[in-house]
Coordinates of C-alpha atoms in Angstrom, one line a residue:
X1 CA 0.0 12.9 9.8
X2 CA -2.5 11.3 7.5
X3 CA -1.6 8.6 4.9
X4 CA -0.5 9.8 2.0
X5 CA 1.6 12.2 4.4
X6 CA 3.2 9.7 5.6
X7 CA 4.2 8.4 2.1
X8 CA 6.1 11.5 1.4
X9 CA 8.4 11.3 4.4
X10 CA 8.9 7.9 4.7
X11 CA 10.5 7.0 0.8
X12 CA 10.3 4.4 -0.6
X13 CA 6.8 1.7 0.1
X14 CA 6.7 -1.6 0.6
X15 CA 5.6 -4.5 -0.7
X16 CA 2.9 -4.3 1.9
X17 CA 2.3 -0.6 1.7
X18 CA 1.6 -0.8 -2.4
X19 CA -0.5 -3.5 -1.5
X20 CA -3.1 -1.7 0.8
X21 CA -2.8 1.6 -1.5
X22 CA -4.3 -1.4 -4.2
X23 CA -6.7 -2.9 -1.6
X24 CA -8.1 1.5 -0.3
X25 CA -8.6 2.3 -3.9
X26 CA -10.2 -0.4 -4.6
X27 CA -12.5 0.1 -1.5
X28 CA -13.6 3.4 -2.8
X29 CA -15.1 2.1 -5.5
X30 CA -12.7 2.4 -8.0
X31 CA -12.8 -0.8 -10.4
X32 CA -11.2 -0.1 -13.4
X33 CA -7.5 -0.9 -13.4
X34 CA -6.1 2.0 -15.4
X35 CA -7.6 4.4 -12.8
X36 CA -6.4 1.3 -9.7
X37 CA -2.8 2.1 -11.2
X38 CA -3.0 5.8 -11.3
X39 CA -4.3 6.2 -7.6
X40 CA -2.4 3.4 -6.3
X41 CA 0.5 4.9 -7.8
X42 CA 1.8 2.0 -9.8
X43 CA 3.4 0.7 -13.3
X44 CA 1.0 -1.3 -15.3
X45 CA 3.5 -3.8 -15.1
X46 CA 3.8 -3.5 -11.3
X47 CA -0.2 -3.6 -10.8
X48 CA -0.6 -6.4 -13.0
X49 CA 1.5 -8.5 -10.9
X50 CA -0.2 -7.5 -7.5
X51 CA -3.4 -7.9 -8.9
X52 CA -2.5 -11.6 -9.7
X53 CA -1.8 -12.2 -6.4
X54 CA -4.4 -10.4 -4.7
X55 CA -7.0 -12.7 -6.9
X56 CA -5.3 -15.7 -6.2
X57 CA -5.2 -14.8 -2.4
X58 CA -8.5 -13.9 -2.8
X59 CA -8.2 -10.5 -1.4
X60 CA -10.2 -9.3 -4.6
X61 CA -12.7 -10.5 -7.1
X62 CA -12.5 -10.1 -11.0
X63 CA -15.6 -9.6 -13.0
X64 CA -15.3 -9.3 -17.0
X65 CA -17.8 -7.5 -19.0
X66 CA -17.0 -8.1 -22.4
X67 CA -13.2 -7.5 -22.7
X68 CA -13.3 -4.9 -19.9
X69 CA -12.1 -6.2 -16.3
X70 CA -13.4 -4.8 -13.1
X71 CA -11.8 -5.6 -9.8
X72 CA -13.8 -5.5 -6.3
X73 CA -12.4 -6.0 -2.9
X74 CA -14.0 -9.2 -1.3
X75 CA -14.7 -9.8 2.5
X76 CA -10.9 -11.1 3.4
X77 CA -9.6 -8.1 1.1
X78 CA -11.5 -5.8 3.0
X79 CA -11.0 -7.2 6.4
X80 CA -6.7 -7.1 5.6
X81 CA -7.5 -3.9 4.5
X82 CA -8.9 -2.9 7.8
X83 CA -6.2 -4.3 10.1
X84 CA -3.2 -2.6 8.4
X85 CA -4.9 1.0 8.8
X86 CA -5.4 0.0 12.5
X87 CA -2.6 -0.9 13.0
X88 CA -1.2 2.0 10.7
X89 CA -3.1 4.6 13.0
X90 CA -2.4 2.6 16.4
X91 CA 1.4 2.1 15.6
X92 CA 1.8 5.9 14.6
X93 CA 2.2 7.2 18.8
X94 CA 5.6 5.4 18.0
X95 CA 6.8 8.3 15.6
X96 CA 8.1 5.6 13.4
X97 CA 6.3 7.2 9.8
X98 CA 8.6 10.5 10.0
X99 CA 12.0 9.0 10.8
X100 CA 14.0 10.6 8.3
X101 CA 17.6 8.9 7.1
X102 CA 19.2 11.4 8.2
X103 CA 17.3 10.6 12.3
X104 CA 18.5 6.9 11.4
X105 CA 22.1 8.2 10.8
X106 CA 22.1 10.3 13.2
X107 CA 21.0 7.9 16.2
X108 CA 23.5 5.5 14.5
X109 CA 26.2 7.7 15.2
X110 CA 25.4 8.1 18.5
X111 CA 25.1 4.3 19.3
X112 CA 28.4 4.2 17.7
X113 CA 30.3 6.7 19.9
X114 CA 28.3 5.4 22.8
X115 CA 30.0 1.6 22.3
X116 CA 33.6 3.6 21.7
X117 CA 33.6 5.2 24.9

């Protein structure tokens, strides 16, 4: 399962998830942020406010050109970046990116019926 497989099964992202999909498009060489928040699959309003805290975290770099910004991932973005798809592709033996609600419910019930007996 590759990753943006394993966004369809899994619902909903998180914080951390939209984050990286910021930090890999940006990687690619993407700089302009009307294309950061198509690919990254984001509201303006949404990418506006990662974006903040990506620069203040210094995970990326702003450069203007007239009135037009241009994001770029910096050493420390890139080097976060790197980690979480290790330890995306490393943790992904544990099956843990296709549990379904329904596999949740269903080993829910079981632990349930388990502690009645």
């Amino acid at each position: 399962m590759n990753w943006e497989e394993s966004k369809l099964t899994s619902g909903r992202r998180s914080r951390l998830e939209m984050t990286c999909d910021i930090l890999r498009v940006i990687s690619q060489g993407v700089e302009k942020p009307t294309r950061i928040m198509q690919l990254a699959n984001l509201t303006w309003k949404d990418l506006l406010m990662y974006l903040e805290a990506l620069l203040r975290t210094q995970l990326v770099a702003r450069e203007t050109q007239g009135n037009r910004a241009m994001y770029t991932l910096t050493e420390k973005g890139s080097t976060i970046l790197s980690l979480y798809l290790k330890l995306k592709q490393e943790s992904a033996v544990l099956g843990l990116d296709t549990l379904t609600t329904e596999h949740v419910s269903s080993a829910m019930r079981a632990t349930a019926s388990g502690l009645d007996s």
